[in-house]
CSV table of C-alpha atoms and ligand atoms in Angstrom, one decimal:
chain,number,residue,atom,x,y,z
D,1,UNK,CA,57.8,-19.4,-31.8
D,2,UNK,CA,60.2,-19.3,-34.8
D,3,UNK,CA,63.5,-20.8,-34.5
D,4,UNK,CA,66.5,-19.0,-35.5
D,5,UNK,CA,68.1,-20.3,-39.1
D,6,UNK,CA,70.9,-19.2,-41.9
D,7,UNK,CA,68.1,-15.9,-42.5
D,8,UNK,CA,68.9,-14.2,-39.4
D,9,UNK,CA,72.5,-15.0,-39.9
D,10,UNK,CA,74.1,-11.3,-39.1
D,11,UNK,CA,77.3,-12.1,-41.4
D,12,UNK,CA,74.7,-12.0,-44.8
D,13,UNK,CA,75.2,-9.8,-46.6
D,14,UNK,CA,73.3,-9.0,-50.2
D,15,UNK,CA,75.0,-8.1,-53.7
D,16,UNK,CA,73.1,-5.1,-53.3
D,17,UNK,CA,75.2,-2.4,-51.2
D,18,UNK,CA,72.6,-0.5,-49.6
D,19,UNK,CA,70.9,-3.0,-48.4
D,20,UNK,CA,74.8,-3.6,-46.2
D,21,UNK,CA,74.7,0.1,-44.7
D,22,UNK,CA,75.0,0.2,-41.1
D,23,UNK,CA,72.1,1.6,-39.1
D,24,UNK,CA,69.9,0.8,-42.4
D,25,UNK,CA,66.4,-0.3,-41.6
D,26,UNK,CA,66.4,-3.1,-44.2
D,27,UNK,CA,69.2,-5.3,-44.6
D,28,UNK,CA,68.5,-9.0,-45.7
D,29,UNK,CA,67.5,-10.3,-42.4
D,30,UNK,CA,64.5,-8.1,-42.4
D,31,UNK,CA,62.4,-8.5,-45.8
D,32,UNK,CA,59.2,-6.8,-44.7
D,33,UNK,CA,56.4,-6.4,-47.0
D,34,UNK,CA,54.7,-3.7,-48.1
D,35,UNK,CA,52.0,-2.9,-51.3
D,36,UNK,CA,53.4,0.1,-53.5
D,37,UNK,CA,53.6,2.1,-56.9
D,38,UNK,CA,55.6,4.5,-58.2
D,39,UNK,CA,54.5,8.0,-56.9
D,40,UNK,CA,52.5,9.8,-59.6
D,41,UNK,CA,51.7,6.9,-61.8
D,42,UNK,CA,48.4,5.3,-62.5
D,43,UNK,CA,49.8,1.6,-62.7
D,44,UNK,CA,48.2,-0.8,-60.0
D,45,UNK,CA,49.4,-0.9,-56.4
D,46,UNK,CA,51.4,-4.8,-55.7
D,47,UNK,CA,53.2,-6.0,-53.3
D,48,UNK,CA,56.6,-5.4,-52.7
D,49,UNK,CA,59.8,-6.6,-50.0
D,50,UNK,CA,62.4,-3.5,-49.0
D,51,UNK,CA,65.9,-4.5,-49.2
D,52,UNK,CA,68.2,-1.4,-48.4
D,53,UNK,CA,66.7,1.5,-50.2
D,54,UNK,CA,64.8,-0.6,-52.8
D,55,UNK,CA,61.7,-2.4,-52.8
D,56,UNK,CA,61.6,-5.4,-54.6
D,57,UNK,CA,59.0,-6.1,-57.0
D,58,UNK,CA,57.3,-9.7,-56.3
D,59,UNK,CA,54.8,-8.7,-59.4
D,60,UNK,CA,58.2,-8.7,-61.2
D,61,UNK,CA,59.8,-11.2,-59.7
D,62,UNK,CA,57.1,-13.7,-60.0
D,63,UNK,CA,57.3,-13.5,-63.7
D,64,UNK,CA,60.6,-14.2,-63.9
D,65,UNK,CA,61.7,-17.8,-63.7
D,66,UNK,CA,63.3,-17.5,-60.5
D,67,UNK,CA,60.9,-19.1,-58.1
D,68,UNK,CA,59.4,-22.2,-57.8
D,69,UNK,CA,56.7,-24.3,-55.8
D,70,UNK,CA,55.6,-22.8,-52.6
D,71,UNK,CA,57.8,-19.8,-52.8
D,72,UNK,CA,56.3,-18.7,-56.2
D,73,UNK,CA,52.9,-19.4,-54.9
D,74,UNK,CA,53.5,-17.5,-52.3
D,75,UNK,CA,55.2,-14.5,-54.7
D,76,UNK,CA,52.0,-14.6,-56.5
D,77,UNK,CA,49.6,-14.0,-53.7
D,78,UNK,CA,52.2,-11.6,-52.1
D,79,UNK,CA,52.2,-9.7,-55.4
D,80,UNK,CA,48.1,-8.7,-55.3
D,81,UNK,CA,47.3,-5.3,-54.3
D,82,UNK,CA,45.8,-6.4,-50.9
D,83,UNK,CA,48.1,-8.9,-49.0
D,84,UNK,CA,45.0,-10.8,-47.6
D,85,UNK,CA,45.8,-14.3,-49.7
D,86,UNK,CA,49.5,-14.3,-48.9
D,87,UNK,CA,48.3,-14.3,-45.0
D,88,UNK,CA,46.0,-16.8,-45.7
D,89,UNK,CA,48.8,-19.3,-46.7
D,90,UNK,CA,50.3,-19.3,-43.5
D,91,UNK,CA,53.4,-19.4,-42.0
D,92,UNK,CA,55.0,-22.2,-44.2
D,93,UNK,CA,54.5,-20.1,-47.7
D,94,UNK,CA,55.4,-16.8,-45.4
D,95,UNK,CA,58.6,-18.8,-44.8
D,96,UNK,CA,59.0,-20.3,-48.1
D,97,UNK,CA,58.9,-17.0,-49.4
D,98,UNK,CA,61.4,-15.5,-47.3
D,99,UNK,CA,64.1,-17.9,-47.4
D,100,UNK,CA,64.2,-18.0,-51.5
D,101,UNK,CA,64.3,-14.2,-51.9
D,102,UNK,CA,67.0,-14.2,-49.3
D,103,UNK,CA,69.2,-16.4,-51.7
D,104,UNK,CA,68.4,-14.7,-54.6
D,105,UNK,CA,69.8,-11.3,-52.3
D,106,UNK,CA,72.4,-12.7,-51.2
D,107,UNK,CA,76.1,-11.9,-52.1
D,108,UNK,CA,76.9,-15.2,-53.5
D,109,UNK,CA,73.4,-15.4,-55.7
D,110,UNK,CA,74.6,-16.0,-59.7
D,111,UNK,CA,74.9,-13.3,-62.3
D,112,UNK,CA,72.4,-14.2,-63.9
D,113,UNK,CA,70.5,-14.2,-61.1
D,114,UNK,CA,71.7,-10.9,-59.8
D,115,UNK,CA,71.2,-9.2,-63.5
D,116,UNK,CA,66.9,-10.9,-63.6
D,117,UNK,CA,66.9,-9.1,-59.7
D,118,UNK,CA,67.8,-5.7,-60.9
D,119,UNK,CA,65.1,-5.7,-63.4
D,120,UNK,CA,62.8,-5.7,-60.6
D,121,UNK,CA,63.9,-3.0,-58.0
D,122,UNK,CA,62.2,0.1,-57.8
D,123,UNK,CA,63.8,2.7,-56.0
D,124,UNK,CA,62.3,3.4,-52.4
D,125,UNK,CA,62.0,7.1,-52.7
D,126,UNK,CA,59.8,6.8,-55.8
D,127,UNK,CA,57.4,4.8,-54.3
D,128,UNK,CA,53.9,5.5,-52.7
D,129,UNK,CA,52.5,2.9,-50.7
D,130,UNK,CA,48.8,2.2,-49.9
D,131,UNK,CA,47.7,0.0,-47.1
D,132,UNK,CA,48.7,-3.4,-47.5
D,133,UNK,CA,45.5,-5.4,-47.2
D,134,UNK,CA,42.0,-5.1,-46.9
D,135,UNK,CA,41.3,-4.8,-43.0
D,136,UNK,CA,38.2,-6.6,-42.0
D,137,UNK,CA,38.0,-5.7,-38.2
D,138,UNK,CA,40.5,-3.6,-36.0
D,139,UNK,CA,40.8,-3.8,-32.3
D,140,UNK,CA,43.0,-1.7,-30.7
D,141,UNK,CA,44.3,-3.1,-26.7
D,142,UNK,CA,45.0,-1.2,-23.8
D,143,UNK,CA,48.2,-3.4,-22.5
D,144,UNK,CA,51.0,-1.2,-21.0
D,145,UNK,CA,50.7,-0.7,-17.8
D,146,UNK,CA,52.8,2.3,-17.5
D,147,UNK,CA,50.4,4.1,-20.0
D,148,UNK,CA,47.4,3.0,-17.6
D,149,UNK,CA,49.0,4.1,-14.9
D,150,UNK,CA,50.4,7.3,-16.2
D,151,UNK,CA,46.4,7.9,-17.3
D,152,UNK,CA,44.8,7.4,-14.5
D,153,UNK,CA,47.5,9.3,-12.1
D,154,UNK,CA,46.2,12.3,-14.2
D,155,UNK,CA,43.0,11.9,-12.3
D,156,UNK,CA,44.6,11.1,-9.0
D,157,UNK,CA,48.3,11.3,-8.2
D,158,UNK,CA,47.2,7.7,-5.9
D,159,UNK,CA,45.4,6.0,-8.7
D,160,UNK,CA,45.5,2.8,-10.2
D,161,UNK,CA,44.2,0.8,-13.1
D,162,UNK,CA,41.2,-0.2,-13.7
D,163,UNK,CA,40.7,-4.0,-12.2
D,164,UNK,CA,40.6,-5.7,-14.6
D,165,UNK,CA,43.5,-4.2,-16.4
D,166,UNK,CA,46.1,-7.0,-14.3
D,167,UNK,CA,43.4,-10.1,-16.0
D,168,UNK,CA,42.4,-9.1,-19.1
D,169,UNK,CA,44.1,-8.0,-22.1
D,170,UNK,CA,41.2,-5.0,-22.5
D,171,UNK,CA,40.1,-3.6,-25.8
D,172,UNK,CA,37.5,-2.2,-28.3
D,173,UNK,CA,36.9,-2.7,-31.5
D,174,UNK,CA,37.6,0.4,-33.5
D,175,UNK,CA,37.1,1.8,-37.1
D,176,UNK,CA,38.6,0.6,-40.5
D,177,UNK,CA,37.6,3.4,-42.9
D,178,UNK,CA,39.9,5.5,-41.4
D,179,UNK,CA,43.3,3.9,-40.9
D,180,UNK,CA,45.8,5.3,-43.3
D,181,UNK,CA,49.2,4.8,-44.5
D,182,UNK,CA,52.2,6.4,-43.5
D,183,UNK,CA,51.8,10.5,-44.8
D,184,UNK,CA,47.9,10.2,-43.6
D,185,UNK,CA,47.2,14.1,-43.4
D,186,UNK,CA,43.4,14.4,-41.5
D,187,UNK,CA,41.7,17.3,-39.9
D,188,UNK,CA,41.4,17.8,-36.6
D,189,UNK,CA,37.8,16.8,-35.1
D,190,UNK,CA,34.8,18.5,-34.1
D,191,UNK,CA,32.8,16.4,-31.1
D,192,UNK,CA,31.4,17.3,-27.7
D,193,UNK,CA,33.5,18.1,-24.4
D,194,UNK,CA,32.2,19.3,-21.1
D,195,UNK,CA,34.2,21.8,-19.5
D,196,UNK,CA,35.7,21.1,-15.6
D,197,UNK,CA,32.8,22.3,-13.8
D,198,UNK,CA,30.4,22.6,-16.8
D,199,UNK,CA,26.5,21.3,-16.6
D,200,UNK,CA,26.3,20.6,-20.6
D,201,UNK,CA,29.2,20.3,-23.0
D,202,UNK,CA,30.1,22.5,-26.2
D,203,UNK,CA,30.1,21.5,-29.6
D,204,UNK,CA,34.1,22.7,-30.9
D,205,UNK,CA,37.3,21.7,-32.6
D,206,UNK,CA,39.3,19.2,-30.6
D,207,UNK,CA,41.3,21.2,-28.6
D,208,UNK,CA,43.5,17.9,-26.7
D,209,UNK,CA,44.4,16.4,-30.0
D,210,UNK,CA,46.9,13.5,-28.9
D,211,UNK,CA,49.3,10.8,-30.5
D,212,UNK,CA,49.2,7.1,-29.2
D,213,UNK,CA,52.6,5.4,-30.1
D,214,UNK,CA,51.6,1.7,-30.9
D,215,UNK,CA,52.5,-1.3,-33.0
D,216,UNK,CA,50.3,-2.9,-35.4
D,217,UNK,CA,49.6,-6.7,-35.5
D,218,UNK,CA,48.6,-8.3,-38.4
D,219,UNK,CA,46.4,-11.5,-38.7
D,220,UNK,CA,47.8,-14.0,-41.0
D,221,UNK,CA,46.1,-17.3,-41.2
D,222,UNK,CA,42.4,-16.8,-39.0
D,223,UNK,CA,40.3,-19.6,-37.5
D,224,UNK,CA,36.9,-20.9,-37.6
D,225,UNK,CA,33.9,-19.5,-35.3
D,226,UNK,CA,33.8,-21.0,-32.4
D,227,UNK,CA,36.8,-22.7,-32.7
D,228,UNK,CA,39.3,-20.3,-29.9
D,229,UNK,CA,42.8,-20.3,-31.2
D,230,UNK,CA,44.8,-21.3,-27.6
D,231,UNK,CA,48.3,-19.2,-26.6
D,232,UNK,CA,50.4,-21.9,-27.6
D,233,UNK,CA,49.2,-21.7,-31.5
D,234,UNK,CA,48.6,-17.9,-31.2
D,235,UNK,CA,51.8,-17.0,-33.2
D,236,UNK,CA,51.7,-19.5,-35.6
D,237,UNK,CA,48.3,-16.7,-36.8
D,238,UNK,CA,49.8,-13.7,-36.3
D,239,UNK,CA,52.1,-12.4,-39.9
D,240,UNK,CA,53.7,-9.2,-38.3
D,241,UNK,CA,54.2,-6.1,-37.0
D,242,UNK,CA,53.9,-2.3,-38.5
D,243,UNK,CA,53.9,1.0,-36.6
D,244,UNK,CA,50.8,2.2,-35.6
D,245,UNK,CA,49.3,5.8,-34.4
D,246,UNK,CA,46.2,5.8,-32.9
D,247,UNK,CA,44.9,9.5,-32.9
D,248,UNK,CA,42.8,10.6,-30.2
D,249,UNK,CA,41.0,13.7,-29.2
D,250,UNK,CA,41.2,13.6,-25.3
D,251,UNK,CA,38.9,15.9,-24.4
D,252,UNK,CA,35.8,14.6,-26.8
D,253,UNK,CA,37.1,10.9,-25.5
D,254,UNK,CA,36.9,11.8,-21.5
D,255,UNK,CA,33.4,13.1,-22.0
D,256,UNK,CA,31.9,10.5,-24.4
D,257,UNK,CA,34.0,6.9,-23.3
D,258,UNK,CA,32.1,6.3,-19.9
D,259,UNK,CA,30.8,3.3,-20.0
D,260,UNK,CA,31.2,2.1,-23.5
D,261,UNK,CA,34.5,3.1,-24.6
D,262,UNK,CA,36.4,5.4,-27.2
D,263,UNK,CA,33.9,6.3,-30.2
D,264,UNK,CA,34.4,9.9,-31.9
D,265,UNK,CA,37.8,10.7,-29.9
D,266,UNK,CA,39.5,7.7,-32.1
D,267,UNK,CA,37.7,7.4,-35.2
D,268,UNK,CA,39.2,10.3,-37.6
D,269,UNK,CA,42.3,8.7,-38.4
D,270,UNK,CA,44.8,5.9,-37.4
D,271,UNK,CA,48.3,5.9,-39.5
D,272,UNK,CA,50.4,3.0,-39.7
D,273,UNK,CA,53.7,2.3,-41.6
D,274,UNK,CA,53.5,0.6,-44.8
D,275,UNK,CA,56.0,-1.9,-44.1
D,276,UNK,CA,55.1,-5.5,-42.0
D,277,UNK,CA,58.6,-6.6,-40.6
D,278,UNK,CA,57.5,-10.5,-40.0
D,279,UNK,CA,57.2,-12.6,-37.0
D,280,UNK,CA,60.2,-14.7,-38.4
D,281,UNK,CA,62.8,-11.0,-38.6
D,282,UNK,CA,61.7,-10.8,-34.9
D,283,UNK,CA,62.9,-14.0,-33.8
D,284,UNK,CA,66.1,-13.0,-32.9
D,285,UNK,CA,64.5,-10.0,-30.7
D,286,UNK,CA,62.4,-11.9,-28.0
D,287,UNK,CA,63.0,-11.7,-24.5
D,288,UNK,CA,60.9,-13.6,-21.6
D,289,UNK,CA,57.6,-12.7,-20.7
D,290,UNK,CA,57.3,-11.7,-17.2
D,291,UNK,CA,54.9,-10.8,-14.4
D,292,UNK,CA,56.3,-9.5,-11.2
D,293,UNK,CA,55.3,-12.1,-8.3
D,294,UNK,CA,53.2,-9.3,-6.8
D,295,UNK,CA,51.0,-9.3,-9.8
D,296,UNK,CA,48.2,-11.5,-10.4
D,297,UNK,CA,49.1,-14.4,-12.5
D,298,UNK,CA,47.3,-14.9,-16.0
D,299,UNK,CA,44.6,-17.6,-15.7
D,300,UNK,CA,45.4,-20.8,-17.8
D,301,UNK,CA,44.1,-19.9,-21.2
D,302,UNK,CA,46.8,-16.7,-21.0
D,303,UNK,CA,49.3,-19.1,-19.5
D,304,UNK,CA,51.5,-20.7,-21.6
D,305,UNK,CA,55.5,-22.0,-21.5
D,306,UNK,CA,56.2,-20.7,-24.6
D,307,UNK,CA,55.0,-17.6,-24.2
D,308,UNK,CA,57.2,-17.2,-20.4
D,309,UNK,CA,60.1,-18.4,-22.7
D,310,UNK,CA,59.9,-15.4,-25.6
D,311,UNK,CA,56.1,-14.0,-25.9
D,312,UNK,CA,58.1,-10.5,-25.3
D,313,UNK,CA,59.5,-8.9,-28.2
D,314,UNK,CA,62.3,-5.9,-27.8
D,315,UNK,CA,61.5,-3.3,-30.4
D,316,UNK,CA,63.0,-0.1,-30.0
D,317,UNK,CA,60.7,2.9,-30.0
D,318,UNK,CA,60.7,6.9,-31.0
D,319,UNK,CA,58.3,9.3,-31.3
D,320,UNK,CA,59.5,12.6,-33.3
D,321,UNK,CA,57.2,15.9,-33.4
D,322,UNK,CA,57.4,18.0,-36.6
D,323,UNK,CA,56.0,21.5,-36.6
D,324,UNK,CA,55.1,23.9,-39.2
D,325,UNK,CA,57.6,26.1,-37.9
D,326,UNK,CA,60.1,23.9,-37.5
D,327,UNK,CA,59.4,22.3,-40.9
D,328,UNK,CA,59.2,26.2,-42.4
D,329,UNK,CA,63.0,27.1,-40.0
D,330,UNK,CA,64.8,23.5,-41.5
D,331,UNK,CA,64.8,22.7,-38.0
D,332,UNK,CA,63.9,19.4,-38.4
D,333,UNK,CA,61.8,17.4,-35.9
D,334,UNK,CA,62.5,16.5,-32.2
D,335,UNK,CA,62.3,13.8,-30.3
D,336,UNK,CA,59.4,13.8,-27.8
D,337,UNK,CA,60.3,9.8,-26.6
D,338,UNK,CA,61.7,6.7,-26.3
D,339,UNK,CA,61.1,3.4,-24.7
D,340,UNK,CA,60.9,-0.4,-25.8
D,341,UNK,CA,57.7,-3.0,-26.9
D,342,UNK,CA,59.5,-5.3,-24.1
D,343,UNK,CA,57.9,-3.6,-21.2
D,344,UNK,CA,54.3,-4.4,-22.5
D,345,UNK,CA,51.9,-5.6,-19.8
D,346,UNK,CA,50.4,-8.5,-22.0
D,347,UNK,CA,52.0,-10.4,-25.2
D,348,UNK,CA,50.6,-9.9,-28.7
D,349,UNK,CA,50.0,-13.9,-28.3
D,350,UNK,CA,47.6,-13.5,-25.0
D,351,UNK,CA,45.8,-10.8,-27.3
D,352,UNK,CA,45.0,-13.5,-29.7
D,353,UNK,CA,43.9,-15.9,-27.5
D,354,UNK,CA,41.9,-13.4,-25.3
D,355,UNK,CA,40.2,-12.2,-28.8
D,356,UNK,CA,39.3,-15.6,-29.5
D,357,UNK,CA,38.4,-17.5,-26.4
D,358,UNK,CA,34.8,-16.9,-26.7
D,359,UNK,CA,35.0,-18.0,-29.9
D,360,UNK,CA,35.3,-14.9,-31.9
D,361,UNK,CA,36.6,-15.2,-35.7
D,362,UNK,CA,40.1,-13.8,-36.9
D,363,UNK,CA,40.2,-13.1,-41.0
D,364,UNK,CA,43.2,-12.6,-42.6
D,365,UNK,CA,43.9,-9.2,-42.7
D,366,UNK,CA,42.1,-8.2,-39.0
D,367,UNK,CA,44.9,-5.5,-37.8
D,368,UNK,CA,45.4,-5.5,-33.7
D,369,UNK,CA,46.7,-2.4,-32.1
D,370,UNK,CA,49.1,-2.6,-29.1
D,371,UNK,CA,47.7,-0.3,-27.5
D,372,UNK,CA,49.5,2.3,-26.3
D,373,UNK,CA,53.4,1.5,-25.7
D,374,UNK,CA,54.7,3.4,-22.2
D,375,UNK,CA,58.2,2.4,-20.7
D,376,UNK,CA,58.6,3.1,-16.6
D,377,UNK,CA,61.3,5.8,-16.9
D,378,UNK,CA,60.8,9.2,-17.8
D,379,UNK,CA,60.6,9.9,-21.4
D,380,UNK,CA,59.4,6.5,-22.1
D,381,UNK,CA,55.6,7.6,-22.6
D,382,UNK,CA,53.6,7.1,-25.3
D,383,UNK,CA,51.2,10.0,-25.8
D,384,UNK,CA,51.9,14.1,-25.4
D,385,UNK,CA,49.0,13.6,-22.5
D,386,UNK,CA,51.6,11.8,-20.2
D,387,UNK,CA,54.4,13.7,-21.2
D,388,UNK,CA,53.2,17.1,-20.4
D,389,UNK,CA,51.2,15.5,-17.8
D,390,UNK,CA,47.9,17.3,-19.6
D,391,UNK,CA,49.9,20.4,-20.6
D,392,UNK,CA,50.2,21.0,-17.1
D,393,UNK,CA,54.1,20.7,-18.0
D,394,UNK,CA,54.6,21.3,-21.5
D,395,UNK,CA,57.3,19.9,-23.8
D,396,UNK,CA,60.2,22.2,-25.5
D,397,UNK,CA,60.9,21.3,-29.2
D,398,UNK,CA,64.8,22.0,-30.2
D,399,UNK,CA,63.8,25.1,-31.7
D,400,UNK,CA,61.8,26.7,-28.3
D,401,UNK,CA,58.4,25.8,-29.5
D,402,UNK,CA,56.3,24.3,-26.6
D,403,UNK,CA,53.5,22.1,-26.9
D,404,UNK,CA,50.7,21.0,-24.4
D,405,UNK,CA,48.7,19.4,-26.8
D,406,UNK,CA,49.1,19.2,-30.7
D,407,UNK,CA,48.6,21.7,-33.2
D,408,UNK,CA,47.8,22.7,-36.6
D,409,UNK,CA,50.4,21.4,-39.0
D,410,UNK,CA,52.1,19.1,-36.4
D,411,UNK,CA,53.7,15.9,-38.1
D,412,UNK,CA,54.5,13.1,-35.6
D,413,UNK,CA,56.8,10.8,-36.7
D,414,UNK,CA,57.1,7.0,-35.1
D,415,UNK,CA,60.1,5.1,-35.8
D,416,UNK,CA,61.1,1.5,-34.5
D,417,UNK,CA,64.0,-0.8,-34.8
D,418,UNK,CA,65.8,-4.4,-33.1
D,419,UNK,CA,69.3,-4.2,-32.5
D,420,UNK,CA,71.0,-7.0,-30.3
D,421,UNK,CA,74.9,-8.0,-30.4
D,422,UNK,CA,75.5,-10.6,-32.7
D,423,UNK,CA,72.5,-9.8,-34.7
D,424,UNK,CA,71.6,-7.6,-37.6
D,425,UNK,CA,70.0,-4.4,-36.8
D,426,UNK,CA,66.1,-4.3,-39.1
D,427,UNK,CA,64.0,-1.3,-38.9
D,428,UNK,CA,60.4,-0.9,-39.2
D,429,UNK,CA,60.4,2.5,-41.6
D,430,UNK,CA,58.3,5.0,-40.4
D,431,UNK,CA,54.7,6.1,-40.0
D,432,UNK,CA,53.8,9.6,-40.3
D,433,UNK,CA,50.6,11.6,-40.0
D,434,UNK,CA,49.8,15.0,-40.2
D,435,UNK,CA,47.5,17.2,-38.5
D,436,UNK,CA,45.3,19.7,-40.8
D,437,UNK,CA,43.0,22.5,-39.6
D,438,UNK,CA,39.2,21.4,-38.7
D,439,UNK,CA,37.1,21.1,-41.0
D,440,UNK,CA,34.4,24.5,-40.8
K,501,CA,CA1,45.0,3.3,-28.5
């Protein structure tokens, strides 16, 4: 776990005022990363830090004489098109990096230093982003147990998870090809679905197209074959966090999951948020790990001290809806949820050291979704399914509009955020997808 030092400081402040708004999403204690152009051009995509409502340009930056040793090492592999070397450094270079653009940022940086820095901001709302690194393998967990529970009461108002749920930290391994950066725009699927009551299933559009409110983990430094990566040392792997959407088509996923898991109903798109707020901006935001004394107790590879004393991390949660009508009215969007990362089930640590126990390989790069992110109160749920209970009780937007399930030219926005007394408040941005008529 990362200790808390003079870059979480909430009395920094930058020479650049918006990165000093209140309620901003990326003051100096943040510094998440992203890879970015500007819209409309054909220059190549590099990577890039947000401070207020810039994002600075390490391509730029490292060509400056402003850095040195590890840090501009660091700039320079954080400044490819694909942040896959820069996770391969590790968490010393992440941190080396980090702490020297903070005090070139901060308020009492030189003029000189101040004037170089200016040269290399780009304005955030003339950016396009692109996903930062080239994902070798995605799994995507099933760890809140709220979400489980929520799922499987749709079945039977008495059920419960699945057994193993309260051991294992459960997942499949999902697809790459189609995980997209924030303002993905897909078409809603064609698969299978039997009908209640039905002998055969029907060949249609989705008609039970779904949102999954998730975070994003990002691998930094892997490990060897064979060579399980154990809870204590799981963090030191993991780079950070984005917001993640994992699409899914119930009613093609309820018909073809049993027994080997989602295929079709989650393969047509995934959106996450261009920005990676780093494990070392999260420090200030972790809270205990806990499992109720009525729950079964990990077994010892999933048991660690550390992880009782901060594996949970408190990141505040929204999903928005956007529809064509409200977008066409200038009604803006409306919020469907709310609820916090703190309630999850299972750490992002136990994931990596479940992943690995067998001996399997991280890569720098390999994303990790949450799984979907529930809270226990109402309006804490993660997908429209538990909301509207199956649009058994639909939703009301703040226009009228109601909605069971999504529909054609529905945007849902994610948004996420750590605030705490005594510490700065850093965003995560935003990931939005939209959904687009099926294809034929
Ligand atoms: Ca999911």
């Amino acid at each position: 776990m990362i200790a808390l030092n003079h870059t979480h400081d909430a009395s920094a402040r930058s020479w650049l005022a918006s990165a000093n708004a209140a309620g901003g999403d990326f003051p100096i204690q943040n510094l998440p990363h992203a890879v970015f152009r500007r819209a409309g051009h054909s220059e190549p995509f590099r990577g890039g830090i947000a401070i207020g409502d810039q994002v600075l340009d390490l391509a730029a930056l490292a060509a400056r004489p402003l850095l040195e040793g590890l840090a501009l090492d660091a700039a320079r592999a954080a400044a490819l098109p694909a942040l896959n070397d820069f996770f391969a450094l590790g968490g010393r270079a992440w941190q080396a990096l980090r702490h020297a653009v903070f005090a070139l940022l901060r308020d009492d940086a030189p003029a000189a230093t101040v004037e170089a820095l200016r040269q290399c901001l780009v304005p955030q709302a003339e950016v396009e982003y692109t996903v930062p690194a080239r994902i070798g393998d995605y799994t995507d967990f099933y760890t809140s147990i709220d979400h489980a529970l929520n799922i499987s009461r749709l079945m039977n108002p008495d059920g419960d998870v699945t057994p193993n749920f309260r051991w294992i930290p459960t997942a499949y391994h999902g697809r790459v090809s189609t995980i997209g950066v924030s303002g993905q725009r897909f078409h809603r699927p064609m698969g299978q679905t039997l009908a209640p009551g039905a002998k055969a299933p029907t060949f249609h559009a989705c008609a039970r197209l779904d949102y999954e409110l998730e975070l994003g983990i990002w691998i930094g430094a892997g490990n060897a074959a064979g060579a399980p990566i154990p809870l204590a040392q799981a963090e030191d792997h993991i780079f950070g966090i984005c917001l993640l959407n994992d699409w899914s088509a119930r009613d093609i996923q309820f018909w073809e999951m049993a027994p080997l898991g989602p295929f079709l109903a989650k393969n047509f798109a995934t959106t996450i948020s261009p920005w990676i707020v780093t494990m070392e901006a999260l420090a200030p935001y972790r809270l205990p790990w806990t499992r109720p004394a009525a729950e079964p107790q990990p077994l010892a590879y999933l048991e660690d001290p550390g992880n009782r004393e901060g594996g949970a991390i408190d990141i505040r949660l929204e999903v928005w809806l956007e529809s064509e009508q409200a977008r066409r009215g200038g009604h803006g969007a409306s919020r469907l949820s709310r609820t916090s990362f703190r309630h999850q089930y299972w750490s992002v640590a136990q994931m990596v050291a479940h992943h690995t126990v067998g001996g399997c390989q991280l890569n720098p790069g390999d994303l990790f979704g949450s799984g979907t992110i529930s809270g226990p109160g109402p309006g804490e749920a993660g997908a429209i399914i538990e909301l509207t209970r199956a649009a058994q009780s639909p939703v009301t937007l703040s226009h009228g509009e109601r909605r069971g399930f999504l529909e054609d030219g529905d945007a849902v926005l994610l948004r996420g955020w750590c605030e705490k007394p005594g510490h700065a408040r850093i965003g995560f941005g935003e990931s939005r997808g939209t959904v687009l008529p099926a294809i034929g």
